[in-house]
GROMACS .gro file of C-alpha atoms in nm:
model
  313
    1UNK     CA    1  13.156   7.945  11.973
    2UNK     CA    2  13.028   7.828  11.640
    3UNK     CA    3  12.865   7.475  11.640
    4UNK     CA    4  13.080   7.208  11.450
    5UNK     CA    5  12.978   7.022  11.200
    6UNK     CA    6  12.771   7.300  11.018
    7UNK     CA    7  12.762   7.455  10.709
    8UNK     CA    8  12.739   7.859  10.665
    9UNK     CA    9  12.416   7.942  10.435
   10UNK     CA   10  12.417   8.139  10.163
   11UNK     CA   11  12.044   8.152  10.065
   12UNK     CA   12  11.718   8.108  10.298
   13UNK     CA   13  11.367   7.987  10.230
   14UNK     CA   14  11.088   8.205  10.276
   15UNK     CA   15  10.784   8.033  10.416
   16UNK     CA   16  10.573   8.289  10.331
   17UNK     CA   17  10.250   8.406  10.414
   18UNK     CA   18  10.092   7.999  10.393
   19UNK     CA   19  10.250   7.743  10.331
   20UNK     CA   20   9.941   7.524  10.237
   21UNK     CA   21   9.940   7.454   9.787
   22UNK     CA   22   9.593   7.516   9.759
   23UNK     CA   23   9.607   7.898   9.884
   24UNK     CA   24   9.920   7.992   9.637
   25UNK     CA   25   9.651   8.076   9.321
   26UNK     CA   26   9.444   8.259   9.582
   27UNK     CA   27   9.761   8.452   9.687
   28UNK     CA   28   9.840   8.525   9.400
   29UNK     CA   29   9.548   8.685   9.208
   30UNK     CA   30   9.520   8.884   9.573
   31UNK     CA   31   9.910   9.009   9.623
   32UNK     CA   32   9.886   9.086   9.223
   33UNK     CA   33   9.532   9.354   9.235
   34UNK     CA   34   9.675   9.477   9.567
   35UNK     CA   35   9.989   9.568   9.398
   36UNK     CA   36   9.895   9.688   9.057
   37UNK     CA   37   9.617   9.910   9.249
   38UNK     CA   38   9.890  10.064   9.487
   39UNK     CA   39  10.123  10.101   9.202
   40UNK     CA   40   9.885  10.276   8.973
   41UNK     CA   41   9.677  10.487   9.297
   42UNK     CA   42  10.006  10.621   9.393
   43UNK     CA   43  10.132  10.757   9.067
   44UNK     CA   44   9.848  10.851   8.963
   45UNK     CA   45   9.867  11.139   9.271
   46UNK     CA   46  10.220  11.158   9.234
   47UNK     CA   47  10.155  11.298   8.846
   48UNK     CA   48   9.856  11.487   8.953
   49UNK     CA   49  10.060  11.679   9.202
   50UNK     CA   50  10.320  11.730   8.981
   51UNK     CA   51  10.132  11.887   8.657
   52UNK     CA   52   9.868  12.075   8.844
   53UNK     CA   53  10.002  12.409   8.979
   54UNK     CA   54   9.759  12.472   9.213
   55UNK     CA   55   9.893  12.144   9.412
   56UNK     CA   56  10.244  12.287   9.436
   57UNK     CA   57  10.231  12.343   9.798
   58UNK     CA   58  10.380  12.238  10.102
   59UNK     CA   59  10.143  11.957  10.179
   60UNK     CA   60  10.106  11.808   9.865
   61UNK     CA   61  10.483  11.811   9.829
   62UNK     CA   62  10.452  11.563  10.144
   63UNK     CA   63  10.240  11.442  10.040
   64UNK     CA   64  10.376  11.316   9.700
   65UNK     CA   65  10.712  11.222   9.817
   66UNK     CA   66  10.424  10.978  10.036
   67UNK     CA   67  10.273  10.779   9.751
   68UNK     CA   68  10.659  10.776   9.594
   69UNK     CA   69  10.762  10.595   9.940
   70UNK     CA   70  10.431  10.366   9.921
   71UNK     CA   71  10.525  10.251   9.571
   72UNK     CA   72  10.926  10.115   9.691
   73UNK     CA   73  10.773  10.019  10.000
   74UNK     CA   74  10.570   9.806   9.849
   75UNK     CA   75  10.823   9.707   9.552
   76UNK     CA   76  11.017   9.578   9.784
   77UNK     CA   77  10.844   9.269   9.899
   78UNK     CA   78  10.514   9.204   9.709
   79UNK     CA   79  10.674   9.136   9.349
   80UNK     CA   80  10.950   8.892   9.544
   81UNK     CA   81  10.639   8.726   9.680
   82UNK     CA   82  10.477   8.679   9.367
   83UNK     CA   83  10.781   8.539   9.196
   84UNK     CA   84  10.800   8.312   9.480
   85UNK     CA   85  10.438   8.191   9.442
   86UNK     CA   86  10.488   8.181   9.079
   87UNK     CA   87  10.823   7.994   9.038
   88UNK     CA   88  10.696   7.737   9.295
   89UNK     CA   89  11.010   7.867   9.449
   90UNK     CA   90  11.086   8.066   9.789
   91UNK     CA   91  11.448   8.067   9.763
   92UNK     CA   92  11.613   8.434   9.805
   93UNK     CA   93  11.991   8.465   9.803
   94UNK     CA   94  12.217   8.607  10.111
   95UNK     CA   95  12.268   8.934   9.905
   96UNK     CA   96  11.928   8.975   9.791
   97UNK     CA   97  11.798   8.878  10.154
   98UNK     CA   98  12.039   9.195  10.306
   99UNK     CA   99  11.922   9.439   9.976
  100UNK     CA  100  11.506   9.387  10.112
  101UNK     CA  101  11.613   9.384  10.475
  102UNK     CA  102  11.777   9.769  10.403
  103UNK     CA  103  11.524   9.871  10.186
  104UNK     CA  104  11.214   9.781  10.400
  105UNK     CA  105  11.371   9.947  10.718
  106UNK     CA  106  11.439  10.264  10.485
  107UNK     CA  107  11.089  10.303  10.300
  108UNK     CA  108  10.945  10.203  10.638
  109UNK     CA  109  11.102  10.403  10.858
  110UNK     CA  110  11.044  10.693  10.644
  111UNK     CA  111  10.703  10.626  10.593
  112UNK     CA  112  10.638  10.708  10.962
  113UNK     CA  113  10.840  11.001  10.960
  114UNK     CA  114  10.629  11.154  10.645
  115UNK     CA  115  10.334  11.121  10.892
  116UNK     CA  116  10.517  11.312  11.112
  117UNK     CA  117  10.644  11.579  10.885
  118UNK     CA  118  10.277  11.621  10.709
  119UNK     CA  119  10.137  11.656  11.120
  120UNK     CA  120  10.390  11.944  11.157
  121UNK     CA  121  10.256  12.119  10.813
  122UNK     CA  122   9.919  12.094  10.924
  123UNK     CA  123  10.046  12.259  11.298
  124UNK     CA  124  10.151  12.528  11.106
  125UNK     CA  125   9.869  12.534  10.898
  126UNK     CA  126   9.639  12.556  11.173
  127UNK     CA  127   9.802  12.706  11.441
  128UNK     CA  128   9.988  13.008  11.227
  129UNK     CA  129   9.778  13.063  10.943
  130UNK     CA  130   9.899  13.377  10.868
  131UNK     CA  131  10.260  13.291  10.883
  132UNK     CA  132  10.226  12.971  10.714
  133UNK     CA  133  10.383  13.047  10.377
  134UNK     CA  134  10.667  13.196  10.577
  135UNK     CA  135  10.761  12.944  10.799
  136UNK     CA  136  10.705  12.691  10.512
  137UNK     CA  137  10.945  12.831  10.342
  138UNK     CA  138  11.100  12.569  10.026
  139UNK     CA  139  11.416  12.542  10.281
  140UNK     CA  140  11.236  12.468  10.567
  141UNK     CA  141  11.042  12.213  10.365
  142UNK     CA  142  11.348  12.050  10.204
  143UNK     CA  143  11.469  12.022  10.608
  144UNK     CA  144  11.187  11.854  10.721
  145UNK     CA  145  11.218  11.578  10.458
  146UNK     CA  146  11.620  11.571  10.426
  147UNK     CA  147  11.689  11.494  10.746
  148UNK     CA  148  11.436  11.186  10.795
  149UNK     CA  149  11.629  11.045  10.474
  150UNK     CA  150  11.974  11.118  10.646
  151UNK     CA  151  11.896  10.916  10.943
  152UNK     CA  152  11.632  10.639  10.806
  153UNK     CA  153  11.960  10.559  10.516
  154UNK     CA  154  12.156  10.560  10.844
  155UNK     CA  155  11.944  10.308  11.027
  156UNK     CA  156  11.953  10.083  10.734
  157UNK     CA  157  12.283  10.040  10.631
  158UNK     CA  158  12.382  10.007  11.015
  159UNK     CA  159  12.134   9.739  11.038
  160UNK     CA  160  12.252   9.596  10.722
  161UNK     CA  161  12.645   9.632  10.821
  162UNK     CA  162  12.567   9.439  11.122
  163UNK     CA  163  12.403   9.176  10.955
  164UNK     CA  164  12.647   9.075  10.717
  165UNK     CA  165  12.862   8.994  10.963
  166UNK     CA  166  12.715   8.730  11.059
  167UNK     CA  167  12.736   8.358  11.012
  168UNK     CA  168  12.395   8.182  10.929
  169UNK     CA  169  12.392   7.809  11.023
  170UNK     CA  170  12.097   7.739  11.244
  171UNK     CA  171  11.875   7.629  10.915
  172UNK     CA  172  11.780   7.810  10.612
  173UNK     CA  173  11.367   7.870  10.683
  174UNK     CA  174  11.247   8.209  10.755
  175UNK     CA  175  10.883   8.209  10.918
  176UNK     CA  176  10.781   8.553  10.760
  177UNK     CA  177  10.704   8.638  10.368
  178UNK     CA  178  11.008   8.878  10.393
  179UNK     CA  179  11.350   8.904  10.525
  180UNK     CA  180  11.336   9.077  10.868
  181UNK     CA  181  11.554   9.158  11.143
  182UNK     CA  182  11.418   8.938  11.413
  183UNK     CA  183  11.370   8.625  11.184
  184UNK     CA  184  11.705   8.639  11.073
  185UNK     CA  185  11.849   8.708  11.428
  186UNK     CA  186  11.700   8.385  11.522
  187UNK     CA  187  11.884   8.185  11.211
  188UNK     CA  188  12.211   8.315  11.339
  189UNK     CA  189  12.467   8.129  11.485
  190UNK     CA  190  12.686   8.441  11.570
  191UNK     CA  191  12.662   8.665  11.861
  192UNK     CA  192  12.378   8.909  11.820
  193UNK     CA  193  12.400   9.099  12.134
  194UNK     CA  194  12.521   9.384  11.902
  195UNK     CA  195  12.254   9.366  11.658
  196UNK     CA  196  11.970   9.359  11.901
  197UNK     CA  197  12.113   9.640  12.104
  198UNK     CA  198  12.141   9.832  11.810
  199UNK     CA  199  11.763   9.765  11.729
  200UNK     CA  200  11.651   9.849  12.057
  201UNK     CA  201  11.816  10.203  12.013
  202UNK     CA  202  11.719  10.258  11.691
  203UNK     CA  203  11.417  10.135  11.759
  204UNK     CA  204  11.321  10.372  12.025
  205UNK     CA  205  11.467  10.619  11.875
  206UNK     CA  206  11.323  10.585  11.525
  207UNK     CA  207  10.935  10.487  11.668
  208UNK     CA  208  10.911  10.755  11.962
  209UNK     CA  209  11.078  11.058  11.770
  210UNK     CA  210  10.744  11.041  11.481
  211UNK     CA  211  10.489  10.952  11.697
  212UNK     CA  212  10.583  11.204  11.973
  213UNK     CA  213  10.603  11.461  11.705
  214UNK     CA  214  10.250  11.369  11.554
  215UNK     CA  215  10.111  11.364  11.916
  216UNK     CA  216  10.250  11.712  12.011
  217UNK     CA  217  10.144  11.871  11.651
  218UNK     CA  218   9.763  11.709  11.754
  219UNK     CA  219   9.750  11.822  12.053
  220UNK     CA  220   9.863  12.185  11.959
  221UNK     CA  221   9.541  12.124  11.672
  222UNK     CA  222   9.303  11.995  11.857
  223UNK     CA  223   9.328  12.338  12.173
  224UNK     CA  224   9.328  12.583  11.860
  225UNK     CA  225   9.050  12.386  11.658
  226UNK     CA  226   8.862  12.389  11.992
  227UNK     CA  227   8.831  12.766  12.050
  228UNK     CA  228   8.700  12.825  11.731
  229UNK     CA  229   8.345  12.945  11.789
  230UNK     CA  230   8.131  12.803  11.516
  231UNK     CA  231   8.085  12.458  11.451
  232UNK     CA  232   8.128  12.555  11.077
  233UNK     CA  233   8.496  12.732  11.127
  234UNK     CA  234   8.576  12.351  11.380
  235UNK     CA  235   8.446  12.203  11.077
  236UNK     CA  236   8.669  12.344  10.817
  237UNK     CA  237   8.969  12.343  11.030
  238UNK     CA  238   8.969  11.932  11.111
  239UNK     CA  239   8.852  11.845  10.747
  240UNK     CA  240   9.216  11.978  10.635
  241UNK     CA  241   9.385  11.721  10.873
  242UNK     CA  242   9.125  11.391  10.853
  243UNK     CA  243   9.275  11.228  10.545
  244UNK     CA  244   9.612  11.278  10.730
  245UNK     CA  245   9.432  11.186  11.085
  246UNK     CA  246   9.293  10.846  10.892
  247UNK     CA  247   9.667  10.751  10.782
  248UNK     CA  248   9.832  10.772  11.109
  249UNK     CA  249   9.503  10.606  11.309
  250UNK     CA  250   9.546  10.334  11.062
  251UNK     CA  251   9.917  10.274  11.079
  252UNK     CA  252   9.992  10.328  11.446
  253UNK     CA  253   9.669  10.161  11.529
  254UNK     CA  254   9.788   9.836  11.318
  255UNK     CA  255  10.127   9.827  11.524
  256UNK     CA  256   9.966   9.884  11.863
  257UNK     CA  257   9.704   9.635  11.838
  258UNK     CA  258   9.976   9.300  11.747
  259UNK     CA  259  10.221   9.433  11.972
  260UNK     CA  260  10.067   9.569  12.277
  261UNK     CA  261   9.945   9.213  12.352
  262UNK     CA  262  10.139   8.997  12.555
  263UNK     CA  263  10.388   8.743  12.358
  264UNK     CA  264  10.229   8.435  12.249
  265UNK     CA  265  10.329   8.136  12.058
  266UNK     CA  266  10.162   8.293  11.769
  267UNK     CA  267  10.392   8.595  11.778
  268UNK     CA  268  10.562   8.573  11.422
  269UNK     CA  269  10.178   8.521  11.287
  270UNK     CA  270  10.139   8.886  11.458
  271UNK     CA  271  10.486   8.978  11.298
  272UNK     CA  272  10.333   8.868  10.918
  273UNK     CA  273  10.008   9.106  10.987
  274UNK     CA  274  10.124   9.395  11.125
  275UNK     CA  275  10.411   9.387  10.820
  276UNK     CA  276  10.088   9.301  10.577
  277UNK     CA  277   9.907   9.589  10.700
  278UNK     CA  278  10.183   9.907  10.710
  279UNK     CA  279  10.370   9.705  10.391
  280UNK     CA  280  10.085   9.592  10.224
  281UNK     CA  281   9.751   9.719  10.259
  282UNK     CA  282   9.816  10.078  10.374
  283UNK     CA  283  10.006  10.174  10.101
  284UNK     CA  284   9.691  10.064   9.870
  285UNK     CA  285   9.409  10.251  10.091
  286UNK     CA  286   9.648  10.573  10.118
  287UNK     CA  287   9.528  10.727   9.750
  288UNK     CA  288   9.180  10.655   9.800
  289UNK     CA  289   9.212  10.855  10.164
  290UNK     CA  290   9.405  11.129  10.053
  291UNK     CA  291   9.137  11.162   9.694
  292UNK     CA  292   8.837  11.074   9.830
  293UNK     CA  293   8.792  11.321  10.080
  294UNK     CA  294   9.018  11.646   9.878
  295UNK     CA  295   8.816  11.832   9.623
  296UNK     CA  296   9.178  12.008   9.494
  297UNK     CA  297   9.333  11.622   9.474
  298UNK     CA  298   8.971  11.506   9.300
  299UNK     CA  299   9.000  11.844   9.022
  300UNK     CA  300   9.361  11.773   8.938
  301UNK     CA  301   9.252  11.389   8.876
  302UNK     CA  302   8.984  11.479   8.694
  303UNK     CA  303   9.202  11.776   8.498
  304UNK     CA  304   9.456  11.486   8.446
  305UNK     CA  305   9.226  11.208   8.294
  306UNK     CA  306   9.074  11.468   8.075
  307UNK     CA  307   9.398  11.583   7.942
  308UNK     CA  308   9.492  11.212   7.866
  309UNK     CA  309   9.124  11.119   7.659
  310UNK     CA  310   9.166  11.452   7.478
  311UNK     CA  311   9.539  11.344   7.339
  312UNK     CA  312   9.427  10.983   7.229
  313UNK     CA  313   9.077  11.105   7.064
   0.00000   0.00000   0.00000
């Protein structure tokens, strides 16, 4: 039953990331480079891809519809955050609280699943060399990324569905610097049985499907890769996968380390890093990964910035 003598919400607070005045300049100048770099590192690639010919290939179209997924991903929390800081206000409105629930699931979700689908083009890369460009065919491709946007849009407006069902009246403060699931579970005064059954399926389903397939496509790699007689041939085989390798070692690493430990009292503060890191940080490291270490990403840059001093001299 509902509790008498309360009042349905229709905005929450979000405490943020600290709570303490004399951090909020410190914030943020931080949450403002952080976003302005992933913004600008991830378009930057995405336009490189996209006017350099050479690039039009199966793992640079992954690879681009990547950084395009980093740049919502992170649009969909960090400039909230900085209004908040700014405004001296941390008010978000029921609607607008449901809108960055969805989206984060969606761009999140996917995000993992683009690891999973760039693990299977380097399989095939690897593995079947000679039948890449068959089996990589531009239907083939669009079916590896269609069908992780079918069922990560799914996910999101089920969760979302759910959601707006139900009735808020347990307070208005959300302990994270975004609306989440859990947190908002928690502010409910409805039964959630549904909702967290629903989250336990999708979870499993949505977080064992990627990293099984990323796993599999490895291990397939790494018994190929290790056959190869010279050290140079091992060499030149794993350097087209480390960028790749780097991403998923940082992501996956992130979410096993805060939630493979048991549950503590300081479990939402492992909630706000592991969010901070795959929402946050990751998203600004990917460019440098993916350019630092690829000569063809590094030429097309290069070609790029070249084209773009030539036009305004």
């Amino acid at each position: 039953m509902e509790p008498e003598n309360q009042t349905a919400v229709s905005e929450f607070i979000l405490l943020g990331l600290s709570e303490k005045p004399q951090h909020q300049d410190l914030l943020f100048g931080m949450l403002l480079s952080i976003y302005l770099v992933t913004i600008f590192g991830n378009l930057l690639i995405s336009l490189a891809i996209v006017t350099d010919s050479r690039l039009h290939t199966p793992m640079y179209f992954f690879l681009f519809n990547l950084s395009l997924v980093d740049v919502f991903l992170s649009s969909t929390t960090i400039p909230k955050m900085l209004v908040n800081i700014y405004t001296r206000s941390r008010a978000i409105p029921f609607a607008g609280c449901l809108t960055q629930m969805c989206a984060f699931h969606l761009f999140g979700t996917m995000d993992s699943f683009l690891l999973a689908v760039m693990a299977i083009d380097r399989y095939m890369a690897i593995v079947h060399p000679l039948q890449y460009v068959v089996l990589m065919s531009s239907r083939f491709c669009g079916l590896l990324l269609g069908v992780p946007w079918v069922t990560t849009n799914l996910q999101s407006l089920v969760h979302t569905c759910l959601m707006a069902q139900l009735t808020f009246c347990a307070g208005s403060e959300i302990s994270h610097f975004f609306c989440d699931l859990m947190p908002l579970l928690k502010l409910s005064c409805s039964d959630t049985y549904a909702n967290k059954l629903v989250i336990l399926a999708f979870g499993i389903a949505m977080g064992v499907s990627p990293l099984s397939c990323i796993l599999l496509s490895y291990i397939c790699i790494f018994r190929v890769v290790f056959k190869i007689p010279s050290a140079q041939g091992k060499w030149k085989a794993f350097s087209t996968c480390g960028s790749h390798l780097t991403v998923v070692l940082l992501f996956y690493g992130t979410i096993f380390a805060v939630y493979l430990q048991p549950t503590s009292p300081t479990s939402s503060q492992k909630d706000k890093a592991a969010a901070l890191m795959c929402d946050v940080v990751i998203p600004m490291l990917n460019p440098f990964i993916y350019s630092l270490r690829n000569k063809d990403i590094k030429a097309a840059l290069r070609k790029l910035i070249a084209k773009a001093a030539s036009s305004q001299s």
